Amino acid sequence: PKFEAVSTYLRLLSEMMSHQSGVICGDQMNTWIGLLRDPAIVRTNVVTPHIANVLVAYMTHIVRIRWEDVWDQNHSYASLIEASWDDEEEYEEWLGNLRSKATQLFRSIGATEPEISVTVVHSKLRNLMAAHSNGEPRDHLNTENNELTVKSTACCEFEGITQPLDNILHGLPSWAMDNGSYDEKRNKVRATIRPLLAEIASMIVNWNPNDVWLKFRRTTLLEALKHYWKYEATTLPSGVDSLLVYLNATDNPPKETPSMDVVGLRKKVGVSLVAVSKIV
C-alpha cells in the first residue's frame, strides 16, 4: 500500500509537469533530484515509470521563451506566461536557476536510467533535425544577409537540447558504453543504447548547416559528444575536422572585418576543442 501511495503521488507530480507554465517544473526540481540521489528509492524502481515525463518536461522548459512574443501576444500561452513571471528580467533569472539545477537532474537521470534518458534525448534530437536542421521556419532573420539570429526559433530549439545531451552523456555509467563484461541486465541495456548513441553522434557530425548561428549550435553539440567519444571514437576524427574548419569561419557574404557572430563562433570552437582534448 505504501508503495502504491508513493507511486500515485509521483504520477500526479509528473502529470502536473505537462502544464505549460514552467514554474511548476521549477518548483519540483529539488524533489526529483532528491529522489534520484537516494539509492534506496532508486532500487525500488518507484521513480522509473515517471522519468520519461520528467525529462521531456524539463527539456521543454529550458528552451528560452522570446519575450517579445509575449509582449506582442504572439506566443500561444502569452497570458499564462505573463501570469507566471512579472517581466523578462524575472523570467531570465528563473531560467538561469532552472538550467543550473537541471545539470544535476540530467546527470542523475543519465546515471540511474541510462536507457530511458538516451532514448528520450535521441528522439528529441531526431525531431529537431527533421524540423529545424536548415533553420526552419527561418524567422527573426538578420536583415543584412537573411541569416538566422540568436532569436530565431531553430537556434533557440537547438540551444535547448545541448545541456540535456551534455549532462546525460556525462552522467551515463561507464558500463553503458564500454566493452566490459557485465550481468545480463546491464548487457541488455548497453545493447539498446549503443546504437542510439551512435546515431546521435552521426546526426550531429553529418549535420552541415550554412548559418553562422547554427554552426555555433552544432559546435556545442559536438563538444557534448566528448563524453561518448571517450568510449567510442569512430566519429571523433570527423567531428574534430568540423571544428577545425569552423576556426576559419567567415560571414556570408565575407567581410573584411568579421562580424561579432563569427568572432563568437571562432572563440567557442577554440573552447570546444580544448574541452574535447581534455577528455578524449
PDB file of C-alpha atoms in Angstrom:
ATOM      1  CA  PRO A   1       0.000   0.000   0.000  1.00  0.00           C
ATOM      2  CA  LYS A   2       2.773   2.467   0.838  1.00  0.00           C
ATOM      3  CA  PHE A   3       4.500   1.730  -2.476  1.00  0.00           C
ATOM      4  CA  GLU A   4       1.231   2.305  -4.337  1.00  0.00           C
ATOM      5  CA  ALA A   5       0.604   5.558  -2.479  1.00  0.00           C
ATOM      6  CA  VAL A   6       4.069   6.891  -3.316  1.00  0.00           C
ATOM      7  CA  SER A   7       3.726   5.748  -6.915  1.00  0.00           C
ATOM      8  CA  THR A   8       0.364   7.512  -7.239  1.00  0.00           C
ATOM      9  CA  TYR A   9       1.818  10.692  -5.752  1.00  0.00           C
ATOM     10  CA  LEU A  10       4.786  10.653  -8.144  1.00  0.00           C
ATOM     11  CA  ARG A  11       2.463  10.030 -11.079  1.00  0.00           C
ATOM     12  CA  LEU A  12       0.450  13.082 -10.055  1.00  0.00           C
ATOM     13  CA  LEU A  13       3.624  15.181  -9.858  1.00  0.00           C
ATOM     14  CA  SER A  14       4.872  14.021 -13.253  1.00  0.00           C
ATOM     15  CA  GLU A  15       1.494  14.613 -14.899  1.00  0.00           C
ATOM     16  CA  MET A  16       1.406  18.145 -13.483  1.00  0.00           C
ATOM     17  CA  MET A  17       4.667  18.832 -15.300  1.00  0.00           C
ATOM     18  CA  SER A  18       2.891  18.728 -18.649  1.00  0.00           C
ATOM     19  CA  HIS A  19       1.381  22.085 -17.666  1.00  0.00           C
ATOM     20  CA  GLN A  20       2.506  24.880 -19.983  1.00  0.00           C
ATOM     21  CA  SER A  21       3.852  27.038 -17.162  1.00  0.00           C
ATOM     22  CA  GLY A  22       7.481  26.223 -16.400  1.00  0.00           C
ATOM     23  CA  VAL A  23       7.025  27.419 -12.815  1.00  0.00           C
ATOM     24  CA  ILE A  24       5.543  24.032 -11.900  1.00  0.00           C
ATOM     25  CA  CYS A  25       8.648  22.268 -13.228  1.00  0.00           C
ATOM     26  CA  GLY A  26      10.885  24.671 -11.361  1.00  0.00           C
ATOM     27  CA  ASP A  27       9.079  24.058  -8.086  1.00  0.00           C
ATOM     28  CA  GLN A  28       9.502  20.288  -8.421  1.00  0.00           C
ATOM     29  CA  MET A  29      13.199  20.302  -9.276  1.00  0.00           C
ATOM     30  CA  ASN A  30      14.556  19.657  -5.773  1.00  0.00           C
ATOM     31  CA  THR A  31      12.031  16.846  -5.248  1.00  0.00           C
ATOM     32  CA  TRP A  32      13.168  14.843  -8.273  1.00  0.00           C
ATOM     33  CA  ILE A  33      16.856  15.478  -7.596  1.00  0.00           C
ATOM     34  CA  GLY A  34      16.391  14.247  -4.031  1.00  0.00           C
ATOM     35  CA  LEU A  35      14.562  11.101  -5.155  1.00  0.00           C
ATOM     36  CA  LEU A  36      17.223  10.216  -7.720  1.00  0.00           C
ATOM     37  CA  ARG A  37      20.049  10.771  -5.227  1.00  0.00           C
ATOM     38  CA  ASP A  38      18.610   8.249  -2.757  1.00  0.00           C
ATOM     39  CA  PRO A  39      19.955   4.759  -3.616  1.00  0.00           C
ATOM     40  CA  ALA A  40      17.224   3.047  -1.608  1.00  0.00           C
ATOM     41  CA  ILE A  41      14.479   4.787  -3.601  1.00  0.00           C
ATOM     42  CA  VAL A  42      16.215   4.179  -6.928  1.00  0.00           C
ATOM     43  CA  ARG A  43      16.479   0.443  -6.186  1.00  0.00           C
ATOM     44  CA  THR A  44      12.708   0.177  -5.710  1.00  0.00           C
ATOM     45  CA  ASN A  45      12.109   1.432  -9.277  1.00  0.00           C
ATOM     46  CA  VAL A  46       9.233   3.555  -7.974  1.00  0.00           C
ATOM     47  CA  VAL A  47      10.604   6.558  -9.854  1.00  0.00           C
ATOM     48  CA  THR A  48      11.342   4.776 -13.149  1.00  0.00           C
ATOM     49  CA  PRO A  49       7.832   4.953 -14.728  1.00  0.00           C
ATOM     50  CA  HIS A  50       7.864   8.747 -14.422  1.00  0.00           C
ATOM     51  CA  ILE A  51      11.383   9.565 -15.609  1.00  0.00           C
ATOM     52  CA  ALA A  52      10.493   9.979 -19.292  1.00  0.00           C
ATOM     53  CA  ASN A  53       7.760  12.515 -18.464  1.00  0.00           C
ATOM     54  CA  VAL A  54      10.079  14.394 -16.110  1.00  0.00           C
ATOM     55  CA  LEU A  55      12.880  14.514 -18.665  1.00  0.00           C
ATOM     56  CA  VAL A  56      10.628  15.683 -21.502  1.00  0.00           C
ATOM     57  CA  ALA A  57       9.140  18.406 -19.302  1.00  0.00           C
ATOM     58  CA  TYR A  58      12.485  19.864 -18.257  1.00  0.00           C
ATOM     59  CA  MET A  59      13.850  19.628 -21.802  1.00  0.00           C
ATOM     60  CA  THR A  60      10.820  21.625 -22.917  1.00  0.00           C
ATOM     61  CA  HIS A  61      11.084  24.382 -20.338  1.00  0.00           C
ATOM     62  CA  ILE A  62      14.810  25.073 -20.608  1.00  0.00           C
ATOM     63  CA  VAL A  63      14.187  26.327 -24.157  1.00  0.00           C
ATOM     64  CA  ARG A  64      14.227  30.119 -23.881  1.00  0.00           C
ATOM     65  CA  ILE A  65      10.965  31.979 -24.485  1.00  0.00           C
ATOM     66  CA  ARG A  66      11.234  35.032 -26.746  1.00  0.00           C
ATOM     67  CA  TRP A  67       9.815  37.736 -24.545  1.00  0.00           C
ATOM     68  CA  GLU A  68       8.813  39.990 -27.447  1.00  0.00           C
ATOM     69  CA  ASP A  69       6.386  37.221 -28.490  1.00  0.00           C
ATOM     70  CA  VAL A  70       4.793  37.554 -25.069  1.00  0.00           C
ATOM     71  CA  TRP A  71       4.632  41.364 -25.318  1.00  0.00           C
ATOM     72  CA  ASP A  72       3.054  41.167 -28.772  1.00  0.00           C
ATOM     73  CA  GLN A  73       0.703  38.359 -27.700  1.00  0.00           C
ATOM     74  CA  ASN A  74       2.148  36.156 -30.468  1.00  0.00           C
ATOM     75  CA  HIS A  75       3.031  33.341 -28.080  1.00  0.00           C
ATOM     76  CA  SER A  76       0.336  30.658 -27.738  1.00  0.00           C
ATOM     77  CA  TYR A  77       0.463  30.938 -23.941  1.00  0.00           C
ATOM     78  CA  ALA A  78       1.250  34.636 -23.596  1.00  0.00           C
ATOM     79  CA  SER A  79      -1.368  35.238 -20.873  1.00  0.00           C
ATOM     80  CA  LEU A  80      -0.158  32.255 -18.835  1.00  0.00           C
ATOM     81  CA  ILE A  81       3.470  33.356 -19.159  1.00  0.00           C
ATOM     82  CA  GLU A  82       2.601  36.878 -18.036  1.00  0.00           C
ATOM     83  CA  ALA A  83       0.846  35.372 -15.015  1.00  0.00           C
ATOM     84  CA  SER A  84       3.883  33.192 -14.223  1.00  0.00           C
ATOM     85  CA  TRP A  85       6.570  35.928 -14.323  1.00  0.00           C
ATOM     86  CA  ASP A  86       6.291  39.676 -13.799  1.00  0.00           C
ATOM     87  CA  ASP A  87       8.675  40.614 -16.605  1.00  0.00           C
ATOM     88  CA  GLU A  88      11.539  39.402 -18.789  1.00  0.00           C
ATOM     89  CA  GLU A  89      14.128  40.055 -16.080  1.00  0.00           C
ATOM     90  CA  GLU A  90      12.321  37.815 -13.608  1.00  0.00           C
ATOM     91  CA  TYR A  91      11.906  35.132 -16.280  1.00  0.00           C
ATOM     92  CA  GLU A  92      15.609  35.208 -17.219  1.00  0.00           C
ATOM     93  CA  GLU A  93      16.579  34.867 -13.560  1.00  0.00           C
ATOM     94  CA  TRP A  94      14.211  31.911 -13.200  1.00  0.00           C
ATOM     95  CA  LEU A  95      15.536  30.287 -16.377  1.00  0.00           C
ATOM     96  CA  GLY A  96      19.130  30.662 -15.201  1.00  0.00           C
ATOM     97  CA  ASN A  97      18.296  28.975 -11.894  1.00  0.00           C
ATOM     98  CA  LEU A  98      16.365  26.206 -13.659  1.00  0.00           C
ATOM     99  CA  ARG A  99      19.241  25.449 -16.015  1.00  0.00           C
ATOM    100  CA  SER A 100      21.750  25.483 -13.164  1.00  0.00           C
ATOM    101  CA  LYS A 101      19.774  22.944 -11.124  1.00  0.00           C
ATOM    102  CA  ALA A 102      18.897  20.897 -14.216  1.00  0.00           C
ATOM    103  CA  THR A 103      22.556  19.988 -14.668  1.00  0.00           C
ATOM    104  CA  GLN A 104      22.416  17.762 -11.603  1.00  0.00           C
ATOM    105  CA  LEU A 105      18.994  16.391 -12.539  1.00  0.00           C
ATOM    106  CA  PHE A 106      20.009  15.397 -16.083  1.00  0.00           C
ATOM    107  CA  ARG A 107      23.216  13.763 -14.858  1.00  0.00           C
ATOM    108  CA  SER A 108      21.303  11.819 -12.208  1.00  0.00           C
ATOM    109  CA  ILE A 109      18.756  10.628 -14.768  1.00  0.00           C
ATOM    110  CA  GLY A 110      21.573   9.542 -17.080  1.00  0.00           C
ATOM    111  CA  ALA A 111      23.270   7.670 -14.241  1.00  0.00           C
ATOM    112  CA  THR A 112      20.186   5.905 -12.879  1.00  0.00           C
ATOM    113  CA  GLU A 113      18.117   5.408 -16.045  1.00  0.00           C
ATOM    114  CA  PRO A 114      20.535   5.281 -18.995  1.00  0.00           C
ATOM    115  CA  GLU A 115      18.140   3.530 -21.371  1.00  0.00           C
ATOM    116  CA  ILE A 116      15.268   5.959 -20.801  1.00  0.00           C
ATOM    117  CA  SER A 117      17.461   9.062 -20.888  1.00  0.00           C
ATOM    118  CA  VAL A 118      19.271   8.119 -24.108  1.00  0.00           C
ATOM    119  CA  THR A 119      16.018   7.095 -25.793  1.00  0.00           C
ATOM    120  CA  VAL A 120      14.348  10.409 -24.930  1.00  0.00           C
ATOM    121  CA  VAL A 121      17.265  12.631 -25.944  1.00  0.00           C
ATOM    122  CA  HIS A 122      17.737  10.640 -29.179  1.00  0.00           C
ATOM    123  CA  SER A 123      14.077  11.121 -30.080  1.00  0.00           C
ATOM    124  CA  LYS A 124      14.248  14.833 -29.268  1.00  0.00           C
ATOM    125  CA  LEU A 125      17.373  15.408 -31.368  1.00  0.00           C
ATOM    126  CA  ARG A 126      15.959  13.439 -34.306  1.00  0.00           C
ATOM    127  CA  ASN A 127      12.779  15.530 -34.239  1.00  0.00           C
ATOM    128  CA  LEU A 128      14.784  18.775 -34.052  1.00  0.00           C
ATOM    129  CA  MET A 129      16.905  17.756 -37.030  1.00  0.00           C
ATOM    130  CA  ALA A 130      13.789  16.951 -39.039  1.00  0.00           C
ATOM    131  CA  ALA A 131      12.116  20.238 -38.150  1.00  0.00           C
ATOM    132  CA  HIS A 132      14.954  22.792 -37.931  1.00  0.00           C
ATOM    133  CA  SER A 133      18.230  21.481 -39.435  1.00  0.00           C
ATOM    134  CA  ASN A 134      18.108  24.053 -42.257  1.00  0.00           C
ATOM    135  CA  GLY A 135      16.957  26.828 -39.953  1.00  0.00           C
ATOM    136  CA  GLU A 136      13.238  26.346 -40.472  1.00  0.00           C
ATOM    137  CA  PRO A 137      10.996  28.303 -40.084  1.00  0.00           C
ATOM    138  CA  ARG A 138      13.730  30.896 -40.783  1.00  0.00           C
ATOM    139  CA  ASP A 139      12.241  33.622 -38.644  1.00  0.00           C
ATOM    140  CA  HIS A 140      13.898  36.594 -36.869  1.00  0.00           C
ATOM    141  CA  LEU A 141      16.485  36.863 -39.662  1.00  0.00           C
ATOM    142  CA  ASN A 142      19.427  39.228 -39.960  1.00  0.00           C
ATOM    143  CA  THR A 143      18.214  41.873 -42.415  1.00  0.00           C
ATOM    144  CA  GLU A 144      21.711  42.275 -43.898  1.00  0.00           C
ATOM    145  CA  ASN A 145      22.186  38.716 -45.161  1.00  0.00           C
ATOM    146  CA  ASN A 146      18.982  36.795 -44.298  1.00  0.00           C
ATOM    147  CA  GLU A 147      20.879  34.539 -41.892  1.00  0.00           C
ATOM    148  CA  LEU A 148      19.453  33.261 -38.642  1.00  0.00           C
ATOM    149  CA  THR A 149      19.994  35.232 -35.454  1.00  0.00           C
ATOM    150  CA  VAL A 150      20.233  34.115 -31.848  1.00  0.00           C
ATOM    151  CA  LYS A 151      16.481  34.741 -31.529  1.00  0.00           C
ATOM    152  CA  SER A 152      15.493  32.516 -34.456  1.00  0.00           C
ATOM    153  CA  THR A 153      13.311  29.561 -33.480  1.00  0.00           C
ATOM    154  CA  ALA A 154      15.785  26.984 -34.798  1.00  0.00           C
ATOM    155  CA  CYS A 155      18.624  28.498 -32.738  1.00  0.00           C
ATOM    156  CA  CYS A 156      16.522  28.581 -29.587  1.00  0.00           C
ATOM    157  CA  GLU A 157      15.461  24.954 -30.029  1.00  0.00           C
ATOM    158  CA  PHE A 158      18.979  23.637 -30.652  1.00  0.00           C
ATOM    159  CA  GLU A 159      20.263  25.625 -27.674  1.00  0.00           C
ATOM    160  CA  GLY A 160      17.678  23.802 -25.572  1.00  0.00           C
ATOM    161  CA  ILE A 161      18.909  20.292 -26.491  1.00  0.00           C
ATOM    162  CA  THR A 162      22.596  20.998 -25.790  1.00  0.00           C
ATOM    163  CA  GLN A 163      22.506  20.943 -21.986  1.00  0.00           C
ATOM    164  CA  PRO A 164      20.416  17.748 -21.653  1.00  0.00           C
ATOM    165  CA  LEU A 165      22.633  15.945 -24.165  1.00  0.00           C
ATOM    166  CA  ASP A 166      25.878  17.005 -22.464  1.00  0.00           C
ATOM    167  CA  ASN A 167      24.662  16.295 -18.939  1.00  0.00           C
ATOM    168  CA  ILE A 168      23.088  12.937 -19.778  1.00  0.00           C
ATOM    169  CA  LEU A 169      26.178  11.704 -21.653  1.00  0.00           C
ATOM    170  CA  HIS A 170      28.290  12.889 -18.723  1.00  0.00           C
ATOM    171  CA  GLY A 171      26.075  11.037 -16.262  1.00  0.00           C
ATOM    172  CA  LEU A 172      25.911   7.702 -18.112  1.00  0.00           C
ATOM    173  CA  PRO A 173      27.656   4.901 -16.190  1.00  0.00           C
ATOM    174  CA  SER A 174      30.793   3.510 -17.849  1.00  0.00           C
ATOM    175  CA  TRP A 175      29.204   0.063 -18.199  1.00  0.00           C
ATOM    176  CA  ALA A 176      26.625   1.558 -20.563  1.00  0.00           C
ATOM    177  CA  MET A 177      29.316   2.473 -23.104  1.00  0.00           C
ATOM    178  CA  ASP A 178      32.487   0.421 -22.546  1.00  0.00           C
ATOM    179  CA  ASN A 179      33.315  -3.136 -23.665  1.00  0.00           C
ATOM    180  CA  GLY A 180      33.402  -4.732 -20.232  1.00  0.00           C
ATOM    181  CA  SER A 181      31.647  -7.938 -19.240  1.00  0.00           C
ATOM    182  CA  TYR A 182      28.591  -7.394 -17.033  1.00  0.00           C
ATOM    183  CA  ASP A 183      25.407  -9.132 -15.932  1.00  0.00           C
ATOM    184  CA  GLU A 184      22.610  -9.846 -18.377  1.00  0.00           C
ATOM    185  CA  LYS A 185      20.537  -6.800 -17.400  1.00  0.00           C
ATOM    186  CA  ARG A 186      23.360  -4.332 -17.959  1.00  0.00           C
ATOM    187  CA  ASN A 187      24.406  -6.001 -21.196  1.00  0.00           C
ATOM    188  CA  LYS A 188      20.831  -5.711 -22.467  1.00  0.00           C
ATOM    189  CA  VAL A 189      20.654  -2.009 -21.634  1.00  0.00           C
ATOM    190  CA  ARG A 190      24.008  -1.405 -23.300  1.00  0.00           C
ATOM    191  CA  ALA A 191      22.908  -3.259 -26.425  1.00  0.00           C
ATOM    192  CA  THR A 192      19.870  -0.999 -26.617  1.00  0.00           C
ATOM    193  CA  ILE A 193      21.531   2.373 -26.123  1.00  0.00           C
ATOM    194  CA  ARG A 194      24.759   1.900 -28.076  1.00  0.00           C
ATOM    195  CA  PRO A 195      23.034   2.108 -31.497  1.00  0.00           C
ATOM    196  CA  LEU A 196      21.093   5.172 -30.293  1.00  0.00           C
ATOM    197  CA  LEU A 197      24.293   6.874 -29.130  1.00  0.00           C
ATOM    198  CA  ALA A 198      25.944   6.077 -32.462  1.00  0.00           C
ATOM    199  CA  GLU A 199      23.004   7.609 -34.301  1.00  0.00           C
ATOM    200  CA  ILE A 200      23.106  10.720 -32.094  1.00  0.00           C
ATOM    201  CA  ALA A 201      26.793  11.172 -32.918  1.00  0.00           C
ATOM    202  CA  SER A 202      26.151  10.555 -36.601  1.00  0.00           C
ATOM    203  CA  MET A 203      23.304  13.094 -36.761  1.00  0.00           C
ATOM    204  CA  ILE A 204      25.484  15.809 -35.246  1.00  0.00           C
ATOM    205  CA  VAL A 205      28.667  15.020 -37.183  1.00  0.00           C
ATOM    206  CA  ASN A 206      26.843  14.759 -40.528  1.00  0.00           C
ATOM    207  CA  TRP A 207      24.841  17.950 -39.992  1.00  0.00           C
ATOM    208  CA  ASN A 208      26.270  20.732 -42.137  1.00  0.00           C
ATOM    209  CA  PRO A 209      24.306  23.966 -41.571  1.00  0.00           C
ATOM    210  CA  ASN A 210      25.056  27.154 -43.506  1.00  0.00           C
ATOM    211  CA  ASP A 211      24.009  29.775 -40.950  1.00  0.00           C
ATOM    212  CA  VAL A 212      26.671  31.030 -38.544  1.00  0.00           C
ATOM    213  CA  TRP A 213      24.364  30.645 -35.562  1.00  0.00           C
ATOM    214  CA  LEU A 214      23.512  27.048 -36.471  1.00  0.00           C
ATOM    215  CA  LYS A 215      27.243  26.368 -36.799  1.00  0.00           C
ATOM    216  CA  PHE A 216      27.567  27.718 -33.260  1.00  0.00           C
ATOM    217  CA  ARG A 217      24.818  25.378 -32.037  1.00  0.00           C
ATOM    218  CA  ARG A 218      26.428  22.434 -33.855  1.00  0.00           C
ATOM    219  CA  THR A 219      29.732  23.276 -32.170  1.00  0.00           C
ATOM    220  CA  THR A 220      28.146  22.982 -28.720  1.00  0.00           C
ATOM    221  CA  LEU A 221      26.592  19.641 -29.673  1.00  0.00           C
ATOM    222  CA  LEU A 222      29.919  18.349 -30.994  1.00  0.00           C
ATOM    223  CA  GLU A 223      31.527  19.351 -27.709  1.00  0.00           C
ATOM    224  CA  ALA A 224      28.896  17.383 -25.796  1.00  0.00           C
ATOM    225  CA  LEU A 225      29.923  14.229 -27.679  1.00  0.00           C
ATOM    226  CA  LYS A 226      33.266  14.232 -25.838  1.00  0.00           C
ATOM    227  CA  HIS A 227      31.742  12.015 -23.145  1.00  0.00           C
ATOM    228  CA  TYR A 228      30.720   9.475 -25.824  1.00  0.00           C
ATOM    229  CA  TRP A 229      33.950   9.701 -27.824  1.00  0.00           C
ATOM    230  CA  LYS A 230      35.848   8.659 -24.701  1.00  0.00           C
ATOM    231  CA  TYR A 231      34.436   5.150 -25.266  1.00  0.00           C
ATOM    232  CA  GLU A 232      33.612   5.113 -28.990  1.00  0.00           C
ATOM    233  CA  ALA A 233      35.809   7.274 -31.202  1.00  0.00           C
ATOM    234  CA  THR A 234      34.581   6.266 -34.669  1.00  0.00           C
ATOM    235  CA  THR A 235      33.113   9.702 -35.392  1.00  0.00           C
ATOM    236  CA  LEU A 236      35.760  11.640 -33.440  1.00  0.00           C
ATOM    237  CA  PRO A 237      38.053  12.470 -36.415  1.00  0.00           C
ATOM    238  CA  SER A 238      35.152  13.843 -38.475  1.00  0.00           C
ATOM    239  CA  GLY A 239      33.860  15.814 -35.513  1.00  0.00           C
ATOM    240  CA  VAL A 240      37.234  17.398 -34.796  1.00  0.00           C
ATOM    241  CA  ASP A 241      37.715  18.166 -38.505  1.00  0.00           C
ATOM    242  CA  SER A 242      34.406  20.045 -38.480  1.00  0.00           C
ATOM    243  CA  LEU A 243      35.535  22.124 -35.509  1.00  0.00           C
ATOM    244  CA  LEU A 244      38.861  22.911 -37.172  1.00  0.00           C
ATOM    245  CA  VAL A 245      37.023  24.109 -40.291  1.00  0.00           C
ATOM    246  CA  TYR A 246      34.901  26.432 -38.145  1.00  0.00           C
ATOM    247  CA  LEU A 247      38.069  28.079 -36.797  1.00  0.00           C
ATOM    248  CA  ASN A 248      38.241  29.802 -40.185  1.00  0.00           C
ATOM    249  CA  ALA A 249      34.524  30.561 -40.450  1.00  0.00           C
ATOM    250  CA  THR A 250      33.571  33.690 -42.367  1.00  0.00           C
ATOM    251  CA  ASP A 251      30.494  35.806 -42.820  1.00  0.00           C
ATOM    252  CA  ASN A 252      28.115  35.235 -45.701  1.00  0.00           C
ATOM    253  CA  PRO A 253      28.999  37.189 -47.767  1.00  0.00           C
ATOM    254  CA  PRO A 254      32.568  37.539 -46.397  1.00  0.00           C
ATOM    255  CA  LYS A 255      33.513  40.798 -44.682  1.00  0.00           C
ATOM    256  CA  GLU A 256      36.880  42.472 -44.304  1.00  0.00           C
ATOM    257  CA  THR A 257      36.275  42.621 -40.561  1.00  0.00           C
ATOM    258  CA  PRO A 258      34.443  39.519 -39.227  1.00  0.00           C
ATOM    259  CA  SER A 259      31.122  40.142 -37.506  1.00  0.00           C
ATOM    260  CA  MET A 260      30.697  39.587 -33.782  1.00  0.00           C
ATOM    261  CA  ASP A 261      28.746  36.404 -34.570  1.00  0.00           C
ATOM    262  CA  VAL A 262      31.688  34.921 -36.498  1.00  0.00           C
ATOM    263  CA  VAL A 263      34.167  36.013 -33.832  1.00  0.00           C
ATOM    264  CA  GLY A 264      31.947  34.379 -31.205  1.00  0.00           C
ATOM    265  CA  LEU A 265      31.795  31.164 -33.230  1.00  0.00           C
ATOM    266  CA  ARG A 266      35.576  31.005 -33.607  1.00  0.00           C
ATOM    267  CA  LYS A 267      36.087  31.566 -29.874  1.00  0.00           C
ATOM    268  CA  LYS A 268      33.549  28.879 -28.998  1.00  0.00           C
ATOM    269  CA  VAL A 269      35.245  26.430 -31.367  1.00  0.00           C
ATOM    270  CA  GLY A 270      38.566  27.017 -29.598  1.00  0.00           C
ATOM    271  CA  VAL A 271      36.967  26.354 -26.212  1.00  0.00           C
ATOM    272  CA  SER A 272      35.258  23.218 -27.531  1.00  0.00           C
ATOM    273  CA  LEU A 273      38.468  21.802 -28.996  1.00  0.00           C
ATOM    274  CA  VAL A 274      40.185  22.232 -25.645  1.00  0.00           C
ATOM    275  CA  ALA A 275      37.238  20.606 -23.828  1.00  0.00           C
ATOM    276  CA  VAL A 276      37.306  17.601 -26.167  1.00  0.00           C
ATOM    277  CA  SER A 277      41.087  17.208 -25.882  1.00  0.00           C
ATOM    278  CA  LYS A 278      40.891  17.077 -22.084  1.00  0.00           C
ATOM    279  CA  ILE A 279      38.635  14.010 -22.123  1.00  0.00           C
ATOM    280  CA  VAL A 280      39.366  12.109 -25.326  1.00  0.00           C
TER     281      VAL A 280
END
